[in-house]
Amino acid sequence: MTDAAQRVEETTIPEYLALKGEPVEFRALVRQVTYAAKRVAAELRTAGLEGMLGATGETNVQGEHVQRLDDYANRTFVNNLLRSPAISDLVSEEMPEGLHLAHQDRGGYALLFDPIDGSSNLNVDMAVGSIFSVRHASDVLAAGHTQIAAGYVLYGPACVCVLAMPQNGVNVFTLDPSIGEFMFTRGPVRMPERGTTYGCNEANEPGWSPEVREFVHWLRGPSGHSTRYSGALVGDFHRILMEGGVYLYPADARHPQGKLRLLYEGAPLAFIAKIAGGRATSESEDILDILPSQIHQRVPLVVGSNEELERFLPSSRRNHRAH
Ligand code: AHM
Ligand code: MG
């Protein structure tokens, strides 16, 4: 191994970002995000022992039952992100309105996040995640290709942070619990051109469009793909990022706009996929081209490897704008 490779292998996220020349303010912001994620990871490990599982009895702005851990994770992210002077705006799945921190010393970053993705997995000890998108505060409702960076944390057998930056690619850091630091483990990641698995909720099939149905029939039939679906987007996407394939939550009769949220689920994962060499569509346009009209907007999402996406997109829609 060369000296340079050795240096990268042994780096924490802050060291890695410094080594790669990322701006100080961005590094400070990532430090607060990862600090919050470590707190959430620790809480997830012991929640069952402390009576922290179960619902709060409240419903969020999406009309979904809020779990105690959703609430804990949201408070933990907000409290830590408020400590970063670089951040002036916060948007969270668990808050009906965005939080604007009007103070002249505050920097111009906005952080849009889903504190716990895959909440239905919480009470059965399966993997969940946190997703985040970094934007200029003036770009909260701009198209997804204006994102500055995006990432997620997967709370699985290991706690893994994936960070996508236009200049430095998609990199994977794994939490070393013995020292409480995310260490560089892999990157820059290239999503394989084609994979062997797909993930979607097949119970929604009766409500899908004929195009989606035909595509999934191809995946489970002639193409030879296998199904992998955990109910947590972060985990299912992570497999696709590493091994190729496709994840889809298309529009259906019950979810005419799709189920997932554009700003803190669809757009950041599309941004990560794009930097890793994959792509993402809403069925009719590139996810990164969509102009949001409101912060909790939903979007149909089909994301993954180029070959699977090529097969899905009718020729009239294949020429998504190149950024
Ligand atoms: P959440 O952020 O409220 O947990 O919702 C998002 C989740 C995704 O993680 C997952 O892929 C999807 O919703 C699962 O939906 P379904 O249970 O309809 O298959
Ligand atoms: Mg959530």
CSV table of C-alpha atoms and ligand atoms in Angstrom, one decimal:
chain,number,residue,atom,x,y,z
A,1,MET,CA,0.0,0.0,0.0
A,2,THR,CA,1.3,3.5,-0.9
A,3,ASP,CA,1.8,6.1,1.9
A,4,ALA,CA,-1.1,8.2,0.5
A,5,ALA,CA,-3.4,5.2,0.5
A,6,GLN,CA,-2.3,4.2,4.0
A,7,ARG,CA,-3.1,7.8,5.2
A,8,VAL,CA,-6.6,7.6,3.8
A,9,GLU,CA,-7.2,4.1,5.2
A,10,GLU,CA,-6.6,5.3,8.8
A,11,THR,CA,-8.5,8.5,8.7
A,12,THR,CA,-11.6,9.7,10.6
A,13,ILE,CA,-14.2,11.7,8.7
A,14,PRO,CA,-12.9,15.1,9.9
A,15,GLU,CA,-9.3,14.0,8.9
A,16,TYR,CA,-10.6,12.7,5.5
A,17,LEU,CA,-12.4,15.9,4.7
A,18,ALA,CA,-9.4,18.0,5.7
A,19,LEU,CA,-7.1,15.8,3.6
A,20,LYS,CA,-9.4,16.2,0.6
A,21,GLY,CA,-9.6,20.0,0.9
A,22,GLU,CA,-13.3,20.4,1.9
A,23,PRO,CA,-14.1,23.8,3.4
A,24,VAL,CA,-13.8,24.3,7.1
A,25,GLU,CA,-17.5,25.3,7.5
A,26,PHE,CA,-18.6,22.1,5.7
A,27,ARG,CA,-16.3,20.0,7.9
A,28,ALA,CA,-17.9,21.6,11.0
A,29,LEU,CA,-21.4,20.8,9.7
A,30,VAL,CA,-20.5,17.2,9.0
A,31,ARG,CA,-19.0,16.9,12.5
A,32,GLN,CA,-22.4,17.9,14.0
A,33,VAL,CA,-24.3,15.5,11.8
A,34,THR,CA,-22.0,12.6,12.7
A,35,TYR,CA,-22.1,13.5,16.3
A,36,ALA,CA,-25.9,13.4,16.3
A,37,ALA,CA,-25.7,10.0,14.4
A,38,LYS,CA,-23.4,8.6,17.1
A,39,ARG,CA,-25.9,9.6,19.8
A,40,VAL,CA,-28.8,8.0,17.8
A,41,ALA,CA,-26.7,4.8,17.2
A,42,ALA,CA,-26.0,4.5,21.0
A,43,GLU,CA,-29.7,5.1,21.8
A,44,LEU,CA,-30.9,2.5,19.3
A,45,ARG,CA,-28.6,-0.1,20.9
A,46,THR,CA,-30.2,0.3,24.3
A,47,ALA,CA,-33.7,1.6,23.5
A,48,GLY,CA,-35.4,-1.8,24.1
A,49,LEU,CA,-33.8,-2.0,27.5
A,50,GLU,CA,-34.9,1.4,28.5
A,51,GLY,CA,-38.6,1.3,27.4
A,52,MET,CA,-37.9,3.7,24.6
A,53,LEU,CA,-39.6,1.6,21.9
A,54,GLY,CA,-43.2,2.2,20.8
A,55,ALA,CA,-45.2,5.2,19.6
A,56,THR,CA,-45.5,8.6,21.3
A,57,GLY,CA,-49.2,8.8,20.5
A,58,GLU,CA,-48.7,11.7,18.1
A,59,THR,CA,-48.9,11.8,14.3
A,60,ASN,CA,-46.5,13.8,12.2
A,61,VAL,CA,-47.2,16.2,9.3
A,62,GLN,CA,-47.3,13.1,7.0
A,63,GLY,CA,-50.1,11.6,9.1
A,64,GLU,CA,-47.8,8.9,10.3
A,65,HIS,CA,-47.5,7.6,13.9
A,66,VAL,CA,-44.5,9.1,15.6
A,67,GLN,CA,-42.3,6.6,17.3
A,68,ARG,CA,-40.4,7.5,20.5
A,69,LEU,CA,-37.2,7.0,18.7
A,70,ASP,CA,-38.3,9.2,15.7
A,71,ASP,CA,-38.8,12.0,18.3
A,72,TYR,CA,-35.6,11.3,20.1
A,73,ALA,CA,-33.6,11.3,16.8
A,74,ASN,CA,-35.2,14.5,15.6
A,75,ARG,CA,-34.4,16.3,18.9
A,76,THR,CA,-30.9,15.0,18.8
A,77,PHE,CA,-30.2,16.1,15.3
A,78,VAL,CA,-31.8,19.5,15.8
A,79,ASN,CA,-29.9,20.2,19.1
A,80,ASN,CA,-26.6,19.3,17.6
A,81,LEU,CA,-27.2,21.0,14.3
A,82,LEU,CA,-28.1,24.2,16.1
A,83,ARG,CA,-24.5,24.2,17.5
A,84,SER,CA,-23.1,24.5,14.0
A,85,PRO,CA,-22.9,28.2,13.1
A,86,ALA,CA,-22.6,27.2,9.5
A,87,ILE,CA,-26.3,26.2,9.4
A,88,SER,CA,-29.1,28.7,9.1
A,89,ASP,CA,-32.0,26.5,8.0
A,90,LEU,CA,-33.3,23.1,9.1
A,91,VAL,CA,-35.9,20.9,7.4
A,92,SER,CA,-36.9,17.6,9.0
A,93,GLU,CA,-39.5,15.0,8.3
A,94,GLU,CA,-40.7,15.3,11.8
A,95,MET,CA,-41.2,19.1,11.8
A,96,PRO,CA,-44.2,20.6,10.0
A,97,GLU,CA,-42.3,23.8,9.2
A,98,GLY,CA,-38.7,24.5,8.4
A,99,LEU,CA,-36.6,26.1,11.1
A,100,HIS,CA,-34.9,29.4,10.1
A,101,LEU,CA,-32.2,30.6,12.4
A,102,ALA,CA,-32.0,34.3,11.7
A,103,HIS,CA,-28.7,35.4,13.1
A,104,GLN,CA,-26.1,37.5,11.3
A,105,ASP,CA,-23.2,35.2,12.4
A,106,ARG,CA,-24.9,32.1,10.9
A,107,GLY,CA,-23.5,30.6,7.7
A,108,GLY,CA,-25.6,29.9,4.6
A,109,TYR,CA,-26.1,26.2,4.8
A,110,ALA,CA,-29.4,24.4,5.0
A,111,LEU,CA,-29.6,20.8,6.4
A,112,LEU,CA,-32.6,18.7,5.3
A,113,PHE,CA,-33.0,15.4,7.0
A,114,ASP,CA,-35.0,12.4,7.8
A,115,PRO,CA,-33.9,11.6,11.4
A,116,ILE,CA,-35.1,8.0,11.3
A,117,ASP,CA,-35.8,6.4,7.9
A,118,GLY,CA,-37.6,3.0,8.1
A,119,SER,CA,-39.4,3.7,11.3
A,120,SER,CA,-41.5,0.6,11.0
A,121,ASN,CA,-38.3,-1.4,11.6
A,122,LEU,CA,-37.7,0.2,15.0
A,123,ASN,CA,-39.9,-2.0,17.1
A,124,VAL,CA,-38.5,-5.2,15.6
A,125,ASP,CA,-34.8,-4.5,15.9
A,126,MET,CA,-34.1,-4.3,12.2
A,127,ALA,CA,-31.9,-1.8,10.4
A,128,VAL,CA,-32.9,1.8,10.1
A,129,GLY,CA,-31.1,4.9,8.8
A,130,SER,CA,-30.8,8.7,8.8
A,131,ILE,CA,-30.7,10.6,5.5
A,132,PHE,CA,-29.4,14.2,5.0
A,133,SER,CA,-29.0,16.7,2.3
A,134,VAL,CA,-26.8,19.8,2.5
A,135,ARG,CA,-27.9,22.8,0.4
A,136,HIS,CA,-27.3,26.6,0.2
A,137,ALA,CA,-30.0,28.1,2.4
A,138,SER,CA,-31.2,30.0,-0.7
A,139,ASP,CA,-31.7,26.6,-2.5
A,140,VAL,CA,-34.0,24.8,-0.2
A,141,LEU,CA,-36.7,24.7,-2.8
A,142,ALA,CA,-34.3,24.5,-5.8
A,143,ALA,CA,-33.8,21.4,-8.0
A,144,GLY,CA,-31.8,18.6,-6.4
A,145,HIS,CA,-28.7,19.1,-8.6
A,146,THR,CA,-28.0,22.2,-6.5
A,147,GLN,CA,-27.3,20.1,-3.4
A,148,ILE,CA,-23.8,20.7,-2.0
A,149,ALA,CA,-23.5,17.2,-0.5
A,150,ALA,CA,-25.7,14.4,0.7
A,151,GLY,CA,-25.3,11.3,2.8
A,152,TYR,CA,-26.9,8.8,5.1
A,153,VAL,CA,-26.1,6.8,8.2
A,154,LEU,CA,-27.1,3.1,8.3
A,155,TYR,CA,-27.7,1.7,11.7
A,156,GLY,CA,-27.2,-2.0,11.0
A,157,PRO,CA,-24.9,-4.7,12.3
A,158,ALA,CA,-22.3,-1.9,11.9
A,159,CYS,CA,-23.0,1.8,11.9
A,160,VAL,CA,-22.0,3.2,8.5
A,161,CYS,CA,-21.9,6.7,7.3
A,162,VAL,CA,-21.9,7.3,3.5
A,163,LEU,CA,-21.0,10.8,2.3
A,164,ALA,CA,-21.3,12.1,-1.3
A,165,MET,CA,-19.4,15.2,-2.4
A,166,PRO,CA,-19.2,16.3,-6.0
A,167,GLN,CA,-15.4,16.8,-5.8
A,168,ASN,CA,-14.5,13.8,-3.7
A,169,GLY,CA,-17.0,11.2,-4.6
A,170,VAL,CA,-19.1,8.8,-2.5
A,171,ASN,CA,-17.1,7.5,0.5
A,172,VAL,CA,-18.0,5.0,3.2
A,173,PHE,CA,-17.0,5.4,6.9
A,174,THR,CA,-17.7,2.8,9.6
A,175,LEU,CA,-18.1,3.7,13.2
A,176,ASP,CA,-15.4,2.1,15.4
A,177,PRO,CA,-17.3,1.9,18.7
A,178,SER,CA,-14.1,1.4,20.6
A,179,ILE,CA,-13.0,5.0,19.9
A,180,GLY,CA,-16.3,6.6,18.8
A,181,GLU,CA,-15.1,7.6,15.4
A,182,PHE,CA,-16.3,6.9,11.9
A,183,MET,CA,-13.2,5.6,10.0
A,184,PHE,CA,-12.8,5.6,6.3
A,185,THR,CA,-13.5,2.1,5.0
A,186,ARG,CA,-14.3,2.4,1.3
A,187,GLY,CA,-14.3,4.9,-1.6
A,188,PRO,CA,-14.8,6.5,-3.9
A,189,VAL,CA,-17.6,4.0,-4.6
A,190,ARG,CA,-18.8,3.2,-8.1
A,191,MET,CA,-22.2,1.7,-8.4
A,192,PRO,CA,-22.0,-1.4,-10.6
A,193,GLU,CA,-23.5,-0.8,-14.1
A,194,ARG,CA,-25.9,-3.7,-13.4
A,195,GLY,CA,-26.8,-5.7,-10.3
A,196,THR,CA,-28.6,-8.9,-9.4
A,197,THR,CA,-31.2,-7.6,-6.9
A,198,TYR,CA,-34.2,-5.3,-6.8
A,199,GLY,CA,-36.2,-3.9,-3.9
A,200,CYS,CA,-39.9,-2.8,-3.9
A,201,ASN,CA,-43.1,-3.4,-1.9
A,202,GLU,CA,-44.7,-5.9,-4.2
A,203,ALA,CA,-48.0,-5.7,-2.2
A,204,ASN,CA,-48.6,-2.4,-4.0
A,205,GLU,CA,-48.5,-4.1,-7.5
A,206,PRO,CA,-52.3,-3.9,-8.1
A,207,GLY,CA,-52.0,-0.1,-8.0
A,208,TRP,CA,-49.0,0.3,-10.2
A,209,SER,CA,-48.9,1.7,-13.7
A,210,PRO,CA,-48.6,-0.9,-16.6
A,211,GLU,CA,-45.0,0.3,-17.2
A,212,VAL,CA,-43.9,-0.3,-13.6
A,213,ARG,CA,-45.7,-3.7,-13.6
A,214,GLU,CA,-44.0,-4.7,-16.8
A,215,PHE,CA,-40.6,-3.6,-15.4
A,216,VAL,CA,-41.0,-5.6,-12.2
A,217,HIS,CA,-42.1,-8.7,-14.1
A,218,TRP,CA,-38.9,-8.4,-16.2
A,219,LEU,CA,-36.8,-8.0,-13.0
A,220,ARG,CA,-38.3,-11.1,-11.3
A,221,GLY,CA,-38.5,-13.1,-14.5
A,222,PRO,CA,-36.2,-13.0,-17.5
A,223,SER,CA,-33.6,-10.7,-16.1
A,224,GLY,CA,-32.8,-13.1,-13.2
A,225,HIS,CA,-32.8,-10.6,-10.4
A,226,SER,CA,-33.7,-11.6,-6.8
A,227,THR,CA,-35.8,-9.5,-4.4
A,228,ARG,CA,-34.3,-7.8,-1.4
A,229,TYR,CA,-36.6,-5.5,0.5
A,230,SER,CA,-36.2,-4.6,4.2
A,231,GLY,CA,-38.7,-1.8,4.6
A,232,ALA,CA,-35.9,0.8,5.3
A,233,LEU,CA,-34.9,2.7,2.3
A,234,VAL,CA,-31.4,3.4,3.6
A,235,GLY,CA,-30.6,-0.3,4.0
A,236,ASP,CA,-32.1,-1.2,0.7
A,237,PHE,CA,-30.4,1.6,-1.1
A,238,HIS,CA,-27.0,0.8,0.5
A,239,ARG,CA,-27.1,-2.7,-1.0
A,240,ILE,CA,-27.9,-1.2,-4.5
A,241,LEU,CA,-25.1,1.4,-4.1
A,242,MET,CA,-22.6,-1.4,-3.2
A,243,GLU,CA,-23.8,-4.2,-5.5
A,244,GLY,CA,-25.9,-2.6,-8.2
A,245,GLY,CA,-29.5,-3.2,-9.0
A,246,VAL,CA,-32.6,-1.1,-8.5
A,247,TYR,CA,-34.8,0.2,-5.7
A,248,LEU,CA,-38.3,1.5,-6.5
A,249,TYR,CA,-41.2,3.0,-4.7
A,250,PRO,CA,-43.3,4.1,-7.6
A,251,ALA,CA,-46.6,5.9,-7.6
A,252,ASP,CA,-49.6,3.5,-6.9
A,253,ALA,CA,-53.3,3.8,-6.3
A,254,ARG,CA,-52.7,4.5,-2.6
A,255,HIS,CA,-49.7,6.8,-3.1
A,256,PRO,CA,-50.5,8.7,-6.3
A,257,GLN,CA,-47.5,11.0,-5.7
A,258,GLY,CA,-45.3,8.2,-4.5
A,259,LYS,CA,-44.7,7.6,-0.8
A,260,LEU,CA,-41.2,8.9,-0.2
A,261,ARG,CA,-40.3,12.5,0.4
A,262,LEU,CA,-38.4,14.5,-2.3
A,263,LEU,CA,-36.2,16.8,-0.2
A,264,TYR,CA,-34.8,14.5,2.5
A,265,GLU,CA,-35.2,11.0,0.9
A,266,GLY,CA,-35.4,11.1,-3.0
A,267,ALA,CA,-33.1,14.0,-3.8
A,268,PRO,CA,-30.2,13.1,-1.5
A,269,LEU,CA,-30.2,9.4,-2.6
A,270,ALA,CA,-30.5,10.5,-6.2
A,271,PHE,CA,-27.5,12.8,-5.7
A,272,ILE,CA,-25.5,10.0,-4.1
A,273,ALA,CA,-26.4,7.6,-6.9
A,274,LYS,CA,-25.5,10.1,-9.5
A,275,ILE,CA,-22.0,10.8,-8.1
A,276,ALA,CA,-21.5,7.0,-7.8
A,277,GLY,CA,-22.4,6.6,-11.5
A,278,GLY,CA,-26.0,5.5,-11.2
A,279,ARG,CA,-29.2,7.4,-11.7
A,280,ALA,CA,-32.7,8.1,-10.4
A,281,THR,CA,-36.0,9.0,-11.9
A,282,SER,CA,-39.5,9.9,-10.7
A,283,GLU,CA,-40.9,7.8,-13.7
A,284,SER,CA,-41.2,11.0,-15.8
A,285,GLU,CA,-38.1,13.1,-15.0
A,286,ASP,CA,-34.7,13.0,-13.4
A,287,ILE,CA,-35.2,13.3,-9.7
A,288,LEU,CA,-32.4,15.9,-9.6
A,289,ASP,CA,-34.4,18.2,-12.1
A,290,ILE,CA,-37.6,18.4,-10.0
A,291,LEU,CA,-38.4,21.8,-8.7
A,292,PRO,CA,-40.0,21.3,-5.2
A,293,SER,CA,-43.0,23.4,-4.4
A,294,GLN,CA,-43.1,22.5,-0.7
A,295,ILE,CA,-40.8,20.9,1.9
A,296,HIS,CA,-42.7,17.7,2.5
A,297,GLN,CA,-43.5,17.0,-1.1
A,298,ARG,CA,-43.6,13.3,-2.1
A,299,VAL,CA,-42.1,11.8,-5.1
A,300,PRO,CA,-42.1,8.4,-6.9
A,301,LEU,CA,-38.6,7.0,-6.9
A,302,VAL,CA,-36.7,4.5,-9.1
A,303,VAL,CA,-33.0,4.6,-8.3
A,304,GLY,CA,-30.1,2.3,-9.2
A,305,SER,CA,-27.7,1.1,-11.8
A,306,ASN,CA,-27.6,2.4,-15.3
A,307,GLU,CA,-28.6,-0.8,-17.1
A,308,GLU,CA,-31.7,-1.4,-15.0
A,309,LEU,CA,-32.7,2.3,-15.3
A,310,GLU,CA,-32.2,2.1,-19.1
A,311,ARG,CA,-34.6,-0.8,-19.2
A,312,PHE,CA,-37.2,1.0,-17.2
A,313,LEU,CA,-37.2,4.4,-19.0
A,314,PRO,CA,-39.1,4.4,-22.2
A,315,SER,CA,-37.0,5.8,-25.1
A,316,SER,CA,-38.8,9.1,-25.0
A,317,ARG,CA,-37.7,9.7,-21.4
A,318,ARG,CA,-34.2,8.4,-21.6
A,319,ASN,CA,-32.5,11.7,-22.3
A,320,HIS,CA,-32.6,13.1,-18.8
A,321,ARG,CA,-30.6,16.2,-18.7
A,322,ALA,CA,-26.9,15.7,-18.1
A,323,HIS,CA,-25.6,18.0,-15.3
B,1,AHM,P1,-40.3,6.6,7.1
B,1,AHM,O1,-39.2,7.7,6.9
B,1,AHM,O2,-41.5,7.2,7.7
B,1,AHM,O3,-39.8,5.4,7.8
B,1,AHM,O4,-40.8,6.2,5.6
B,1,AHM,C1,-40.0,5.8,4.6
B,1,AHM,C2,-39.9,4.3,4.4
B,1,AHM,C3,-38.7,3.8,3.6
B,1,AHM,O5,-37.6,3.7,4.5
B,1,AHM,C4,-39.1,2.5,3.1
B,1,AHM,O6,-38.4,2.1,1.9
B,1,AHM,C5,-40.6,2.7,2.8
B,1,AHM,O7,-41.0,3.8,3.7
B,1,AHM,C6,-41.4,1.5,3.2
B,1,AHM,O8,-42.7,1.7,2.9
B,1,AHM,P2,-43.7,0.4,2.9
B,1,AHM,O9,-43.9,0.0,4.3
B,1,AHM,O10,-45.0,1.0,2.3
B,1,AHM,O11,-43.1,-0.6,2.0
B,2,MG,MG,-38.6,9.0,9.1
